XYZ file of C-alpha atoms in Angstrom:
592
model
C 75.532 119.918 114.806
C 74.432 123.121 113.634
C 70.072 121.961 113.694
C 70.844 121.230 117.005
C 71.937 124.442 118.211
C 69.047 125.919 116.220
C 66.741 123.839 118.675
C 68.531 124.950 121.700
C 68.296 128.904 120.926
C 64.561 128.219 120.096
C 64.522 126.455 123.526
C 66.574 129.147 125.809
C 63.776 131.559 123.785
C 60.689 130.215 124.987
C 61.828 129.357 128.523
C 62.987 132.798 128.919
C 59.362 134.303 127.774
C 57.323 131.357 129.648
C 59.540 132.749 132.951
C 60.450 136.156 132.446
C 56.401 137.479 130.873
C 54.202 136.532 133.618
C 57.188 137.153 136.655
C 57.377 141.107 135.099
C 53.055 141.307 134.719
C 52.978 139.659 138.091
C 54.642 142.387 140.009
C 53.313 145.124 137.498
C 56.126 145.960 134.797
C 54.763 145.128 131.830
C 55.667 142.330 129.529
C 58.018 144.374 127.336
C 60.386 144.848 130.230
C 59.826 141.410 131.013
C 61.372 140.707 127.143
C 64.133 142.857 127.913
C 65.294 141.518 130.893
C 64.757 138.321 129.472
C 67.223 138.953 126.554
C 69.649 140.502 129.235
C 70.295 137.350 130.885
C 70.521 134.897 128.002
C 72.378 137.306 125.937
C 76.512 136.947 125.500
C 76.532 139.987 128.498
C 75.502 138.034 131.064
C 75.148 134.020 130.543
C 75.909 134.021 126.849
C 73.038 131.490 125.813
C 72.870 133.361 122.423
C 76.221 133.579 120.778
C 75.163 136.127 117.578
C 72.311 138.713 118.765
C 72.381 140.106 116.000
C 70.958 137.524 113.434
C 68.167 137.022 115.788
C 67.558 140.582 115.657
C 67.339 140.871 112.358
C 64.398 137.831 111.831
C 62.615 139.602 114.735
C 62.096 142.652 112.732
C 59.309 140.896 111.388
C 57.441 141.448 114.407
C 57.768 145.085 113.803
C 56.517 144.585 110.495
C 53.214 142.767 111.495
C 53.045 145.211 114.372
C 52.783 147.829 111.766
C 50.276 146.410 109.580
C 47.854 145.313 112.531
C 48.250 149.002 113.433
C 47.093 150.162 109.522
C 44.684 147.715 110.161
C 43.156 149.742 113.062
C 43.681 153.158 112.069
C 40.152 153.805 109.886
C 40.381 156.734 107.961
C 37.397 158.016 109.107
C 38.228 157.684 112.742
C 41.393 159.282 111.646
C 39.470 162.208 109.725
C 36.983 162.862 112.783
C 39.929 163.407 115.216
C 42.322 165.169 112.640
C 42.558 168.003 115.043
C 43.438 166.382 118.312
C 45.581 163.918 116.590
C 47.511 167.264 114.375
C 47.390 170.000 117.086
C 48.269 167.406 120.647
C 49.895 164.685 119.034
C 51.965 166.584 116.678
C 53.024 169.018 118.719
C 54.146 166.598 121.797
C 55.847 164.386 119.030
C 57.430 167.794 117.235
C 58.604 169.310 120.673
C 59.915 166.533 122.342
C 61.567 165.741 119.658
C 63.093 169.005 119.118
C 64.422 169.164 122.337
C 66.232 166.540 122.601
C 67.568 167.081 119.565
C 68.794 170.585 121.054
C 70.004 169.082 124.488
C 72.135 166.540 122.326
C 73.773 168.680 119.890
C 74.578 170.864 122.820
C 76.360 168.018 125.056
C 77.979 165.907 122.043
C 79.581 166.019 118.647
C 76.244 165.468 116.509
C 75.028 167.614 113.912
C 71.286 168.569 113.897
C 69.942 165.533 112.066
C 71.334 162.638 113.806
C 70.148 164.481 117.080
C 67.026 165.061 115.648
C 66.884 161.339 114.908
C 67.541 160.335 118.677
C 64.646 163.372 119.290
C 62.010 161.388 117.473
C 63.135 158.028 118.592
C 63.196 159.141 122.480
C 59.738 161.349 121.680
C 57.674 158.087 120.693
C 55.815 156.276 123.564
C 54.976 152.962 124.003
C 51.173 152.670 122.393
C 50.908 149.038 124.085
C 52.050 149.989 127.696
C 50.044 153.135 127.692
C 47.046 152.205 126.430
C 47.117 148.890 128.662
C 47.649 151.213 131.806
C 45.163 153.873 130.450
C 42.598 150.768 129.929
C 43.345 149.442 133.144
C 42.229 153.031 134.462
C 39.283 153.146 132.900
C 40.025 156.493 131.668
C 39.917 155.352 127.280
C 36.435 157.096 127.618
C 37.119 160.202 129.496
C 38.396 163.600 128.170
C 41.732 162.940 128.764
C 42.124 159.800 127.832
C 40.777 160.522 124.186
C 43.530 163.244 123.717
C 45.980 160.556 125.392
C 44.797 158.116 122.666
C 45.536 160.931 120.071
C 48.831 161.508 120.933
C 49.470 157.668 120.655
C 47.754 157.657 117.044
C 50.143 160.347 115.689
C 53.131 158.367 116.988
C 51.910 155.639 115.398
C 51.695 157.623 111.920
C 55.103 159.484 112.593
C 56.680 156.040 112.828
C 57.012 155.515 109.045
C 57.666 159.000 107.936
C 60.727 158.352 111.248
C 61.904 155.214 109.970
C 61.829 157.020 106.503
C 64.440 159.486 107.780
C 66.775 157.287 109.104
C 66.807 155.517 106.187
C 67.566 158.470 103.908
C 70.187 159.383 106.533
C 71.918 156.251 106.201
C 75.564 155.844 104.729
C 75.979 152.022 105.022
C 75.578 149.838 101.360
C 76.412 153.240 99.181
C 73.789 154.910 96.761
C 72.646 151.752 95.745
C 70.603 151.314 98.529
C 69.281 154.605 98.867
C 65.563 155.145 98.606
C 64.129 156.194 94.975
C 60.893 158.588 95.574
C 60.314 158.027 92.096
C 60.232 154.034 92.822
C 58.473 154.449 96.191
C 55.886 156.233 94.528
C 55.240 153.879 92.244
C 55.039 151.025 94.900
C 53.141 152.893 97.167
C 50.422 153.603 94.280
C 50.756 150.002 93.372
C 49.846 148.992 96.673
C 46.590 151.121 96.915
C 45.113 149.298 93.761
C 46.034 146.225 94.610
C 44.089 147.245 98.269
C 41.268 148.842 96.313
C 40.635 146.070 93.301
C 42.479 142.859 94.317
C 42.553 142.152 97.886
C 38.998 142.035 98.870
C 38.037 139.971 95.732
C 40.834 137.302 96.807
C 39.472 137.252 100.704
C 35.973 136.512 99.624
C 37.073 133.608 96.891
C 39.373 132.322 100.005
C 36.289 132.413 102.581
C 34.432 130.518 100.420
C 36.715 127.925 98.925
C 39.126 127.614 101.754
C 39.543 127.068 105.088
C 41.218 128.439 108.216
C 44.715 127.662 106.938
C 44.510 129.272 103.763
C 43.233 132.607 104.875
C 46.290 132.586 107.595
C 48.290 132.047 104.481
C 46.710 134.903 102.712
C 46.765 137.318 105.886
C 50.634 136.625 105.844
C 50.948 136.708 102.437
C 49.371 140.292 102.274
C 52.618 141.539 104.710
C 55.300 139.817 103.435
C 54.422 140.643 100.158
C 53.828 144.570 100.638
C 56.977 144.195 102.782
C 58.682 142.944 99.852
C 58.014 145.428 97.588
C 58.681 148.275 99.679
C 62.048 146.417 99.836
C 62.364 146.756 96.219
C 62.521 150.431 96.140
C 64.530 150.688 99.125
C 61.899 152.015 101.163
C 61.087 150.421 105.006
C 59.497 147.138 104.713
C 57.200 148.185 107.665
C 55.886 150.914 105.579
C 54.280 148.166 102.966
C 52.836 146.862 106.051
C 51.016 149.231 107.385
C 49.702 150.804 104.014
C 48.532 147.083 103.527
C 46.599 147.548 106.865
C 45.187 150.835 106.144
C 43.451 149.606 102.776
C 42.133 147.045 104.590
C 40.715 149.023 107.622
C 37.298 149.125 106.170
C 37.528 145.567 104.924
C 34.736 143.226 106.289
C 37.785 140.521 106.453
C 39.384 143.063 108.915
C 38.816 141.066 112.320
C 39.811 138.185 111.091
C 42.928 139.162 109.422
C 43.592 140.432 112.852
C 43.079 137.768 114.483
C 45.115 135.136 112.108
C 48.195 137.811 112.313
C 47.715 138.160 116.202
C 49.882 134.970 116.999
C 52.529 135.429 114.522
C 53.065 139.098 115.601
C 53.198 138.160 119.688
C 55.340 135.776 118.979
C 57.843 137.881 116.449
C 57.453 140.886 118.430
C 58.378 139.173 121.775
C 61.489 137.782 120.052
C 62.412 141.157 118.964
C 62.222 142.276 122.406
C 64.153 139.392 123.687
C 66.941 140.146 120.929
C 67.093 144.187 121.791
C 67.970 142.966 125.265
C 70.503 140.721 124.297
C 72.149 143.629 122.061
C 72.028 146.368 125.424
C 74.858 147.605 126.200
C 74.982 146.239 129.987
C 78.411 147.102 130.616
C 77.846 150.747 129.571
C 75.172 150.751 132.404
C 77.291 149.493 135.138
C 79.397 152.443 134.395
C 77.494 154.816 134.241
C 74.343 154.014 136.186
C 73.431 157.049 137.424
C 73.994 158.910 134.451
C 71.870 156.932 132.405
C 68.760 157.185 135.452
C 68.975 160.469 135.315
C 68.548 160.697 131.652
C 65.848 158.856 131.662
C 64.236 160.573 134.616
C 64.459 163.478 132.803
C 63.198 162.421 129.556
C 59.995 161.481 131.447
C 59.963 164.762 133.008
C 60.031 166.426 129.900
C 57.230 164.424 128.081
C 55.040 164.793 131.054
C 55.608 168.759 131.264
C 55.286 168.943 127.633
C 51.694 166.842 127.516
C 50.484 168.541 130.973
C 50.720 171.979 129.067
C 49.456 170.668 125.768
C 46.009 168.798 127.603
C 45.647 172.123 129.667
C 45.539 174.482 126.554
C 42.926 171.860 125.422
C 41.017 172.818 128.398
C 41.931 169.726 130.752
C 43.142 170.325 134.171
C 46.638 170.426 135.344
C 46.496 167.146 137.552
C 44.531 165.193 134.983
C 47.414 166.030 131.905
C 50.054 165.521 134.549
C 48.597 162.187 134.931
C 48.136 161.000 131.342
C 51.874 162.544 130.641
C 53.313 160.032 133.295
C 51.578 157.344 131.529
C 52.615 158.221 128.086
C 56.271 159.453 129.067
C 58.266 156.491 128.715
C 60.208 155.605 125.800
C 58.427 153.132 123.103
C 58.839 149.866 121.217
C 59.619 151.597 118.276
C 62.522 153.422 119.699
C 64.327 150.198 119.887
C 63.574 149.927 116.008
C 64.534 153.573 115.398
C 67.810 153.173 116.867
C 68.651 149.872 115.512
C 68.048 151.324 112.185
C 70.073 154.208 112.992
C 73.240 152.154 114.080
C 72.589 149.558 111.198
C 72.789 152.448 108.891
C 75.434 154.583 110.288
C 73.521 157.516 111.248
C 74.266 156.907 114.957
C 77.146 155.169 116.458
C 76.712 151.685 118.122
C 77.809 153.447 121.655
C 75.018 156.105 121.100
C 72.287 154.097 119.678
C 73.216 151.616 122.806
C 72.846 153.936 125.288
C 69.492 155.880 123.937
C 68.279 152.382 123.613
C 69.427 151.689 127.879
C 67.512 155.198 128.771
C 64.423 153.661 126.605
C 64.391 150.699 128.549
C 64.904 152.039 132.212
C 61.988 154.890 131.164
C 59.663 151.829 130.633
C 61.109 150.454 133.710
C 60.323 153.819 135.667
C 56.394 154.117 134.043
C 54.496 151.918 136.114
C 56.166 153.019 139.568
C 55.678 156.891 138.618
C 52.329 156.040 137.453
C 51.474 154.723 141.303
C 53.073 157.849 142.717
C 51.017 159.787 140.248
C 47.615 158.186 141.329
C 48.629 158.536 145.120
C 49.337 162.348 144.551
C 46.448 163.316 142.177
C 43.716 160.617 142.809
C 42.132 161.969 145.782
C 41.671 165.560 144.558
C 40.354 164.977 140.493
C 38.086 161.617 139.782
C 38.434 161.123 136.321
C 35.408 161.332 134.683
C 33.656 159.774 131.927
C 32.158 162.426 130.106
C 32.309 161.651 126.458
C 33.542 164.249 123.766
C 31.085 164.856 121.042
C 33.080 165.437 118.393
C 34.939 161.944 118.727
C 33.434 158.635 117.494
C 33.481 156.185 120.561
C 33.817 153.308 117.539
C 33.730 150.682 120.564
C 30.807 148.344 119.843
C 27.802 148.168 122.584
C 26.850 145.009 120.873
C 27.999 142.312 119.110
C 25.663 140.459 116.598
C 27.347 137.114 115.585
C 25.519 136.067 112.670
C 24.025 138.678 110.472
C 20.654 136.835 108.457
C 17.018 137.548 109.008
C 17.039 137.229 112.221
C 20.180 139.188 113.322
C 19.144 141.916 110.894
C 16.094 143.135 112.495
C 17.824 143.639 116.069
C 20.960 145.337 113.796
C 18.368 147.845 111.887
C 16.801 148.994 115.245
C 20.280 149.530 117.157
C 21.240 151.274 114.078
C 17.934 153.672 114.504
C 18.488 154.163 117.730
C 22.427 155.368 116.908
C 23.817 152.250 119.423
C 26.797 151.147 118.166
C 26.977 147.271 117.179
C 29.528 145.117 115.051
C 28.151 142.111 113.868
C 30.366 138.938 112.282
C 29.138 136.684 109.425
C 30.753 133.564 107.465
C 28.936 134.343 104.498
C 31.268 136.822 102.610
C 28.878 137.420 99.618
C 26.056 137.837 102.022
C 28.397 140.513 104.144
C 29.086 142.502 100.827
C 25.360 143.283 100.251
C 24.427 143.976 103.548
C 27.287 146.033 103.829
C 25.462 148.106 100.817
C 23.154 149.470 103.341
C 25.286 150.926 105.356
C 25.508 147.950 107.891
C 28.460 147.345 109.914
C 29.330 143.541 109.229
C 32.630 141.778 109.045
C 33.859 138.467 108.176
C 34.688 135.783 110.667
C 34.162 132.558 112.445
C 32.171 133.881 115.665
C 32.998 129.838 117.623
C 36.660 132.155 117.760
C 37.373 133.551 120.745
C 40.258 135.363 119.553
C 38.514 137.211 116.426
C 35.134 138.137 119.001
C 38.224 140.171 121.237
C 39.189 141.942 118.448
C 35.609 142.528 117.085
C 34.997 144.358 120.585
C 34.064 141.759 123.317
C 35.553 142.923 126.126
C 33.897 146.667 125.562
C 30.205 145.114 124.481
C 27.692 145.541 126.708
C 25.670 142.841 124.984
C 25.786 139.364 122.413
C 23.132 138.630 120.409
C 23.847 135.136 119.068
C 22.005 134.894 115.849
C 23.523 131.434 114.548
C 21.377 128.751 112.599
C 23.557 126.064 114.466
C 22.779 124.780 118.029
C 26.036 123.405 118.701
C 28.065 126.349 117.905
C 25.666 128.914 119.818
C 26.033 126.689 122.611
C 29.473 126.408 122.779
C 30.008 130.129 122.221
C 27.595 131.270 125.211
C 29.737 128.647 127.410
C 33.264 130.226 125.969
C 31.422 133.709 126.636
C 30.351 133.310 129.761
C 33.188 132.094 130.973
C 35.438 134.622 130.216
C 32.433 137.700 130.674
C 30.397 136.593 133.137
C 29.183 140.016 133.368
C 28.112 140.584 129.756
C 24.436 139.783 128.581
C 24.028 137.252 126.252
C 20.674 136.976 123.995
C 20.470 133.232 121.822
C 18.464 132.160 119.210
C 16.928 128.977 119.734
C 15.138 126.749 116.728
C 13.138 124.511 119.347
C 12.518 123.927 122.739
C 15.657 121.368 122.878
C 17.993 124.033 121.838
C 16.422 126.302 124.525
C 17.185 124.089 127.121
C 20.852 123.732 126.032
C 21.852 127.490 125.785
C 20.019 128.306 128.878
C 22.325 125.432 130.708
C 25.296 127.154 128.967
C 24.756 130.494 130.453
C 22.508 132.646 127.948
C 20.538 135.031 129.689
C 17.677 135.292 127.113
C 16.626 132.452 124.618
C 14.553 133.563 121.639
C 12.893 130.484 120.196
C 12.663 131.755 116.384
C 9.350 129.860 115.319
C 7.621 130.637 118.796
C 6.655 134.109 118.543
C 5.284 133.835 114.676
C 3.209 130.642 115.801
C 1.709 132.250 118.567
C 0.471 135.268 115.850
C -0.852 132.239 113.439
C -2.737 131.045 116.588
C -3.971 134.114 117.290
C -5.401 134.870 113.906
C -6.831 131.113 113.776
C -8.644 131.766 116.954
C -10.041 135.316 115.219
C -11.046 133.484 112.160
C -13.180 130.982 113.936
C -15.382 133.523 115.597
C -13.188 134.773 118.846
C -13.160 138.627 119.682
C -9.561 139.628 119.387
C -9.187 140.370 123.084
C -10.503 136.892 123.619
C -7.951 135.371 121.326
C -4.963 137.465 122.599
C -5.765 136.677 126.397
C -5.746 132.866 125.303
C -2.685 133.286 123.386
C -0.918 134.960 126.369
C -2.294 131.873 128.726
C -0.468 129.637 126.592
C 2.411 131.764 126.571
C 2.934 131.850 130.191
C 2.514 127.683 131.100
C 5.096 127.165 128.589
C 7.093 129.330 129.852
C 6.559 127.817 133.279
C 6.940 124.298 131.437
C 10.079 125.184 130.366
C 11.667 126.716 133.244
C 10.295 123.468 135.064
C 12.172 121.137 132.443
C 15.529 123.237 132.829
C 16.201 120.967 135.858
C 15.955 117.318 134.043
C 17.259 117.958 130.948
C 19.692 114.783 130.883
C 16.290 113.144 131.896
C 14.146 112.148 128.758
C 11.692 109.725 130.551
C 11.020 113.369 133.110
C 10.654 115.454 130.024
C 8.046 113.429 128.414
C 6.238 112.856 131.799
C 6.652 117.121 132.142
C 5.524 117.443 128.652
C 2.221 114.854 128.986
C 1.019 116.750 132.732
C 1.862 120.242 130.518
C -1.078 119.444 128.263
C -3.612 117.866 130.523
C -2.249 121.057 133.359
C -3.385 123.416 130.029
C -6.223 121.782 129.063
C -7.339 122.597 132.519
C -6.132 126.131 132.632
C -8.204 126.983 129.824
C -11.479 125.263 131.555
C -11.186 127.169 134.488
C -10.351 130.356 132.612
C -13.485 129.847 130.699
C -15.356 128.945 133.696
C -14.261 132.383 135.654
C -15.290 134.639 131.862
C -18.851 132.552 132.134
C -19.337 133.409 135.495
C -18.462 137.218 135.279
């Protein structure tokens, strides 16, 4: 009967997710708050549908590990170095100043020493990366100066998670000395991970890409994360640190987007489960006893973070109004604040009551973010509209063009784009070929271009154009249809082998279809005519007439792609029309 109870718990989790998340997104409060409220509802303090939320929380922390791995994948070392000043000054300043002020406030009002008070301060200094980035993206701010600096703050906070968790683990008293982290063993494990990532992971991924299947790649992605986390656990360090390091080691790998796409579904499910489990452990009775105090603390936290961010951005050259707008978007507590409080309570760094109260403050600040952002927009948007001026010292990083298939056809466009400094990302399924072309500086990644989730990770949302250079007409047609359905405004250029491919791709929604042999064939025809004694201008003129005539036939054929008899008639009539066209042209030339 235990299996029946487990199935019932799974049913409740899925039902809560399916109902709460769409509802909260619909009213503008975000998915994270939906998960938390769903957890409160099915937890022991409300409907009591789940008996032991702490067991669920232990398993659900795997979602945080997967999130840290993906954050590591996205933190390109070169990008971090280019943004080092903004990350260190603005991001570091916000995190440390907020943490210190909160810690001083906690020590003044509560019987706590500075170390656990600093844990509370650091937990509250972290914002919700997912929440804030979504709000800034919806408002088109990521390319603006203030958006760049807001992103630097979030980036520093993501980097700070690991040392904060390490601090909590070092202060933990549960488990005695056996569970204390060993710096020497930890350094050895980190070095081992770096060596594995440098010399072993990419060759293994290349082997799987050539001889395995999609399930093999999924298994390998999970093996990397679980293996790195397990090695860190052996050293009594944060499992998330291992996953984070593994992600950074693969940030420049040609398999980066493929790994991200494989991990994403597992991360989404387990992270959602983590937030539901946190919601189940929220002290609802405490909130009902002191609702005004907790709401005031949440509001005070948001005002403090907004003020600190506004001051730091003003020092960096952003106006007060714009800085305050970014501050409101980053003023809430974050998902990693829940992680820090959970670890602090488990290690007896903080009492369960204090950790529960801090967790409630974080949840309440998340709930108030959307209304406060709307209020801030109303107050300052009429005075200052965010401009799209880009910082000269920060690379955008998002591609303007996706090239799907990077053989000889796609490489020509890639070389021209690179020469014009136009950022692009290319995907190809041949791992050996990718290794070769990356030696020449090409930005190419391993991936199956027919998967929309992988295209999204590769930057489809930001791309202005997509070149489909695959040598598979069926796959090309499916990709054109999928992109056109989800991104109707993006420009699609597709490669076709013949007229039939051309018609199929145009019907699927491609803006421009290039017949790969056609231009070369016309060049050959031009050279043939000149070899027969035609003048160069006459040969070019004749070929131009043929090109225009053939284009008209193709456009006429588009309306009859399913009628083979009609297509044959169009072809026969076209040959007769072409002869008449050439005769008329010769007669006109002779008469002149």
